[in-house]
Amino acid sequence: MKTTYHSASMELSIPSELGYEIIARDAVAVFALRLGFSPERVEDLKTALSEACINAIEHGNLLTPGLRVHIACIYDHERLIIQIHDQGLKRYACTTTPLTTAEKIAGLGSMRGMGLLLIEQLMDEAGFLPDAQDGNCFRFTLYR
Amino acid sequence: MSNNQSEMRPLEKIIELRLPSRLGYERVAMDTASSLARRMGFHGDRVDALKTAVSEAVTNAIEHGNQHDAAMKVVVLLTVRDDELIVSVADQGRQMLDQHSTTRIPQIQDILDKDDKGGWGIWLIRELVDEVEFTTAPSGGNQVRMVIHLER
């Protein structure tokens, strides 16, 4: 399906360093509010974006100084798509079925690794793009 | 950035923002700059001054440089140094800035006599930040570079 993007798209690039996800979070939150998303949905978006950026910094870019995280916000009237692109020092590979949040809280596994589960709960769609080039690309979508 | 520059400025970090040329989106640049400046330790009044300066610069880029063409982008670079924040705003230069306008001090009577009450933006930017420079961006458009110093 061909998607015609609204001109209200925005791109943001931050240093791959913990702390800068807060700046990205604030920038994307204002952008979503400008598009008319409710404050409640924007709060969910802020949490999801922070988690995704931290994943990119910690796991995709392995906390390596000098690398960057690129965030694209694409709006097409029906939905806001956010893509977080890291430089892929470590490629995402989900080889086993991840534990659910309830299983983790029940003590069946590490309490780490809740970020992706949280994002999936908060956003309408979320996942890694399987054919991403030059790194990992995590995408999530917020429908109107 | 060259390696030599990196060695000279080990604490320099850059945030890049590419915005649509549509009025209202200057707010994204304002709040991003504000978020960053607060975390760097700037006082509230300096953050407010920065927000106004960034708003004026991005609005100028949207209205004048890019002539409200929403397909054109405004690029905002926020460079964090240990003792200052540099904000660079560049447009794609559909209309180039008259260099004379960057140094002119607007006269209030002239403004009151005009239907368009605008024309204060560049003067305001000069009043609000520590350093201002108007140049041509690498892309060929207009670029304004604003610096505010961090006073501890």
Short mmCIF file of C-alpha atoms in Angstrom, two decimals:
data_model
loop_
_atom_site.label_atom_id
_atom_site.label_comp_id
_atom_site.label_asym_id
_atom_site.label_seq_id
_atom_site.Cartn_x
_atom_site.Cartn_y
_atom_site.Cartn_z
CA MET A 1 0.00 0.00 0.00
CA LYS A 2 1.40 3.37 -0.92
CA THR A 3 1.40 5.78 1.96
CA THR A 4 1.26 9.49 1.32
CA TYR A 5 3.01 11.18 4.19
CA HIS A 6 1.68 14.36 5.64
CA SER A 7 4.29 17.08 5.48
CA ALA A 8 4.25 17.17 9.29
CA SER A 9 7.10 14.75 9.71
CA MET A 10 10.06 15.43 11.92
CA GLU A 11 13.49 13.91 12.35
CA LEU A 12 15.71 14.06 15.38
CA SER A 13 19.23 12.79 15.96
CA ILE A 14 20.80 12.55 19.42
CA PRO A 15 24.15 11.44 20.84
CA SER A 16 24.02 7.78 21.88
CA GLU A 17 24.45 8.59 25.53
CA LEU A 18 22.10 7.93 28.45
CA GLY A 19 20.31 11.13 29.40
CA TYR A 20 19.77 12.40 25.86
CA GLU A 21 16.65 10.23 25.57
CA ILE A 22 15.00 12.83 27.81
CA ILE A 23 15.60 15.53 25.21
CA ALA A 24 14.19 13.26 22.48
CA ARG A 25 11.20 12.45 24.69
CA ASP A 26 10.41 16.13 25.22
CA ALA A 27 10.80 17.00 21.53
CA VAL A 28 8.55 14.17 20.33
CA ALA A 29 5.97 14.92 23.03
CA VAL A 30 5.57 18.52 21.85
CA PHE A 31 5.36 17.30 18.25
CA ALA A 32 2.57 14.84 19.11
CA LEU A 33 0.67 17.47 21.09
CA ARG A 34 0.89 19.79 18.06
CA LEU A 35 -0.67 17.02 15.97
CA GLY A 36 -3.60 16.91 18.39
CA PHE A 37 -2.93 13.70 20.32
CA SER A 38 -4.40 13.77 23.84
CA PRO A 39 -2.11 14.46 26.82
CA GLU A 40 -2.79 10.91 28.11
CA ARG A 41 -1.66 9.33 24.85
CA VAL A 42 1.35 11.63 24.76
CA GLU A 43 2.35 10.44 28.24
CA ASP A 44 2.29 6.86 26.93
CA LEU A 45 4.30 7.98 23.93
CA LYS A 46 6.91 9.62 26.17
CA THR A 47 7.39 6.41 28.15
CA ALA A 48 7.59 4.29 25.00
CA LEU A 49 10.05 6.64 23.33
CA SER A 50 12.31 6.81 26.38
CA GLU A 51 12.40 3.01 26.63
CA ALA A 52 13.11 2.60 22.92
CA CYS A 53 15.92 5.17 22.98
CA ILE A 54 17.51 3.57 26.05
CA ASN A 55 17.39 0.20 24.29
CA ALA A 56 19.06 1.71 21.24
CA ILE A 57 21.77 3.35 23.35
CA GLU A 58 22.41 0.38 25.67
CA HIS A 59 21.88 -2.60 23.39
CA GLY A 60 22.02 -1.51 19.74
CA ASN A 61 24.92 0.90 20.22
CA LEU A 62 26.41 -0.89 23.26
CA LEU A 63 26.95 2.43 25.12
CA THR A 64 29.74 3.25 22.67
CA PRO A 65 30.77 6.92 22.69
CA GLY A 66 30.51 8.82 19.42
CA LEU A 67 27.55 6.89 18.00
CA ARG A 68 24.09 8.32 17.37
CA VAL A 69 20.44 7.42 17.62
CA HIS A 70 18.15 8.68 14.87
CA ILE A 71 14.42 9.18 15.46
CA ALA A 72 11.92 9.75 12.66
CA CYS A 73 8.35 10.84 13.39
CA ILE A 74 6.01 10.34 10.44
CA TYR A 75 2.40 11.47 10.52
CA ASP A 76 -0.20 10.58 7.89
CA HIS A 77 -3.46 11.89 9.44
CA GLU A 78 -4.48 8.46 10.78
CA ARG A 79 -1.41 7.57 12.79
CA LEU A 80 1.91 8.70 14.10
CA ILE A 81 4.77 6.33 13.32
CA ILE A 82 7.99 6.60 15.30
CA GLN A 83 11.14 4.86 14.06
CA ILE A 84 14.22 4.61 16.25
CA HIS A 85 17.36 3.69 14.40
CA ASP A 86 20.62 2.75 16.09
CA GLN A 87 23.96 1.89 14.48
CA GLY A 88 23.63 -1.81 15.18
CA LEU A 89 26.83 -2.80 16.98
CA LYS A 90 24.62 -5.58 18.32
CA ARG A 91 21.76 -6.74 16.13
CA TYR A 92 18.47 -7.53 17.77
CA ALA A 93 17.75 -11.25 17.73
CA CYS A 94 14.80 -12.68 19.61
CA THR A 95 15.64 -16.38 19.62
CA THR A 96 13.33 -17.51 22.40
CA THR A 97 9.81 -16.61 23.39
CA PRO A 98 10.21 -13.73 25.85
CA LEU A 99 8.62 -13.97 29.28
CA THR A 100 5.49 -11.92 29.80
CA THR A 101 5.39 -9.05 32.30
CA ALA A 102 3.31 -11.21 34.68
CA GLU A 103 5.86 -14.04 34.48
CA LYS A 104 8.70 -11.64 35.26
CA ILE A 105 6.82 -10.14 38.22
CA ALA A 106 6.16 -13.72 39.44
CA GLY A 107 9.91 -14.18 39.62
CA LEU A 108 10.28 -16.51 36.63
CA GLY A 109 12.99 -14.39 35.07
CA SER A 110 15.08 -11.25 35.26
CA MET A 111 13.26 -8.00 35.91
CA ARG A 112 15.44 -6.49 33.19
CA GLY A 113 14.16 -6.50 29.65
CA MET A 114 10.74 -5.07 30.41
CA GLY A 115 11.14 -2.17 27.98
CA LEU A 116 9.86 -3.89 24.85
CA LEU A 117 6.94 -5.40 26.75
CA LEU A 118 6.04 -1.99 28.12
CA ILE A 119 6.20 -0.37 24.69
CA GLU A 120 3.95 -3.11 23.25
CA GLN A 121 1.43 -2.46 26.01
CA LEU A 122 1.44 1.30 25.55
CA MET A 123 1.48 1.61 21.75
CA ASP A 124 -0.93 0.28 19.13
CA GLU A 125 1.79 -1.51 17.16
CA ALA A 126 5.45 -2.10 17.95
CA GLY A 127 8.33 -4.18 16.70
CA PHE A 128 11.73 -4.33 15.02
CA LEU A 129 11.79 -3.96 11.26
CA PRO A 130 13.26 -7.24 9.98
CA ASP A 131 14.97 -5.73 6.94
CA ALA A 132 16.54 -2.67 8.53
CA GLN A 133 19.85 -1.61 7.00
CA ASP A 134 22.85 -0.17 8.86
CA GLY A 135 21.59 -1.04 12.32
CA ASN A 136 18.43 -1.90 14.22
CA CYS A 137 15.22 -0.06 13.47
CA PHE A 138 12.48 -0.26 16.06
CA ARG A 139 9.09 1.10 15.02
CA PHE A 140 5.95 1.83 16.97
CA THR A 141 2.66 3.38 15.96
CA LEU A 142 0.05 5.47 17.67
CA TYR A 143 -3.35 5.58 15.93
CA ARG A 144 -5.81 8.43 16.36
CA MET B 1 33.71 17.26 12.66
CA SER B 2 37.42 16.53 12.35
CA ASN B 3 39.32 14.47 14.89
CA ASN B 4 41.32 17.55 15.89
CA GLN B 5 38.13 19.42 16.72
CA SER B 6 36.87 16.42 18.69
CA GLU B 7 40.05 16.44 20.74
CA MET B 8 39.71 20.17 21.40
CA ARG B 9 36.05 19.88 22.44
CA PRO B 10 35.68 16.53 24.20
CA LEU B 11 32.40 17.52 25.83
CA GLU B 12 30.68 18.76 22.67
CA LYS B 13 27.41 16.94 21.90
CA ILE B 14 25.05 17.73 19.04
CA ILE B 15 21.30 17.27 18.76
CA GLU B 16 19.82 17.71 15.29
CA LEU B 17 16.17 18.50 14.66
CA ARG B 18 14.56 18.68 11.21
CA LEU B 19 11.15 20.35 11.27
CA PRO B 20 8.46 21.01 8.66
CA SER B 21 8.17 24.64 7.54
CA ARG B 22 4.80 25.18 9.10
CA LEU B 23 3.96 27.76 11.73
CA GLY B 24 3.37 26.13 15.08
CA TYR B 25 6.31 23.72 14.79
CA GLU B 26 8.68 26.37 16.13
CA ARG B 27 7.21 25.23 19.43
CA VAL B 28 9.00 21.88 19.04
CA ALA B 29 12.35 23.64 18.66
CA MET B 30 11.58 25.97 21.59
CA ASP B 31 10.71 23.16 23.95
CA THR B 32 13.60 20.96 22.84
CA ALA B 33 16.06 23.80 23.44
CA SER B 34 14.38 24.55 26.76
CA SER B 35 14.56 20.91 27.89
CA LEU B 36 18.25 20.79 27.03
CA ALA B 37 19.11 24.17 28.59
CA ARG B 38 17.38 23.29 31.86
CA ARG B 39 19.33 20.06 32.09
CA MET B 40 22.56 21.92 31.39
CA GLY B 41 21.86 24.12 34.41
CA PHE B 42 20.73 27.41 32.84
CA HIS B 43 18.61 29.61 35.09
CA GLY B 44 14.90 30.01 34.34
CA ASP B 45 15.18 33.54 32.95
CA ARG B 46 17.96 32.47 30.57
CA VAL B 47 15.89 29.52 29.43
CA ASP B 48 12.96 31.85 28.74
CA ALA B 49 15.22 34.18 26.75
CA LEU B 50 16.55 31.24 24.76
CA LYS B 51 13.04 29.97 24.02
CA THR B 52 12.00 33.35 22.65
CA ALA B 53 15.17 33.64 20.54
CA VAL B 54 14.74 30.13 19.12
CA SER B 55 11.08 30.79 18.41
CA GLU B 56 11.91 33.97 16.50
CA ALA B 57 14.71 32.30 14.53
CA VAL B 58 12.60 29.30 13.52
CA THR B 59 9.58 31.48 12.70
CA ASN B 60 11.80 33.63 10.46
CA ALA B 61 13.09 30.48 8.75
CA ILE B 62 9.55 29.19 8.13
CA GLU B 63 8.01 32.51 7.06
CA HIS B 64 10.83 34.18 5.17
CA GLY B 65 13.60 31.70 4.34
CA ASN B 66 11.30 28.85 3.33
CA GLN B 67 8.30 31.02 2.41
CA HIS B 68 5.87 28.71 4.27
CA ASP B 69 6.64 25.82 1.89
CA ALA B 70 5.81 22.86 4.17
CA ALA B 71 7.91 20.52 2.03
CA MET B 72 11.01 22.50 3.01
CA LYS B 73 12.72 21.76 6.28
CA VAL B 74 14.12 23.91 9.02
CA VAL B 75 17.22 22.35 10.55
CA VAL B 76 18.01 23.17 14.17
CA LEU B 77 21.37 22.10 15.61
CA LEU B 78 21.82 22.25 19.36
CA THR B 79 25.48 21.98 20.32
CA VAL B 80 26.16 21.32 23.98
CA ARG B 81 29.51 22.44 25.37
CA ASP B 82 30.55 22.43 28.99
CA ASP B 83 30.26 26.23 29.22
CA GLU B 84 27.72 27.19 26.54
CA LEU B 85 24.85 26.13 24.30
CA ILE B 86 24.97 26.93 20.60
CA VAL B 87 21.74 26.89 18.60
CA SER B 88 21.98 27.03 14.84
CA VAL B 89 18.82 27.45 12.75
CA ALA B 90 19.04 26.94 8.99
CA ASP B 91 16.43 27.16 6.24
CA GLN B 92 16.57 26.17 2.58
CA GLY B 93 16.81 29.72 1.32
CA ARG B 94 13.85 30.24 -0.97
CA GLN B 95 14.29 33.86 0.06
CA MET B 96 17.70 35.07 1.20
CA LEU B 97 18.00 37.43 4.12
CA ASP B 98 18.96 41.02 3.41
CA GLN B 99 22.16 41.39 5.44
CA HIS B 100 21.23 45.01 6.18
CA SER B 101 18.21 43.76 8.12
CA THR B 102 20.46 41.83 10.52
CA THR B 103 21.96 45.01 11.98
CA ARG B 104 19.06 47.46 11.67
CA ILE B 105 17.40 48.58 14.90
CA PRO B 106 13.65 48.85 14.28
CA GLN B 107 12.05 52.20 15.07
CA ILE B 108 8.80 51.87 16.96
CA GLN B 109 7.08 54.64 14.99
CA ASP B 110 7.95 52.95 11.69
CA ILE B 111 6.50 49.69 12.99
CA LEU B 112 3.33 51.39 14.27
CA ASP B 113 2.82 53.08 10.90
CA LYS B 114 2.93 49.71 9.08
CA ASP B 115 0.04 47.26 8.84
CA ASP B 116 2.54 44.43 9.44
CA LYS B 117 3.71 44.76 13.03
CA GLY B 118 6.51 42.27 12.51
CA GLY B 119 10.17 43.10 12.06
CA TRP B 120 11.31 42.79 15.64
CA GLY B 121 12.62 39.24 15.47
CA ILE B 122 16.28 39.77 14.60
CA TRP B 123 16.60 42.70 17.00
CA LEU B 124 14.98 40.60 19.72
CA ILE B 125 17.38 37.70 19.11
CA ARG B 126 20.34 40.06 19.43
CA GLU B 127 18.98 41.34 22.73
CA LEU B 128 18.33 37.90 24.20
CA VAL B 129 21.43 35.83 23.49
CA ASP B 130 25.15 36.41 24.08
CA GLU B 131 26.38 35.96 20.51
CA VAL B 132 24.58 36.03 17.15
CA GLU B 133 25.89 35.43 13.67
CA PHE B 134 23.98 35.43 10.38
CA THR B 135 25.61 33.37 7.67
CA THR B 136 24.80 31.14 4.72
CA ALA B 137 24.11 27.50 5.62
CA PRO B 138 26.07 24.67 3.94
CA SER B 139 22.81 23.86 2.13
CA GLY B 140 22.78 27.39 0.68
CA GLY B 141 19.99 28.78 2.84
CA ASN B 142 20.03 31.30 5.63
CA GLN B 143 21.60 30.34 8.92
CA VAL B 144 21.54 32.04 12.29
CA ARG B 145 23.93 30.88 15.00
CA MET B 146 23.08 31.86 18.56
CA VAL B 147 25.21 31.24 21.63
CA ILE B 148 24.28 31.50 25.29
CA HIS B 149 26.94 31.17 27.94
CA LEU B 150 26.43 29.11 31.04
CA GLU B 151 27.04 31.16 34.19
CA ARG B 152 27.62 28.94 37.20
#
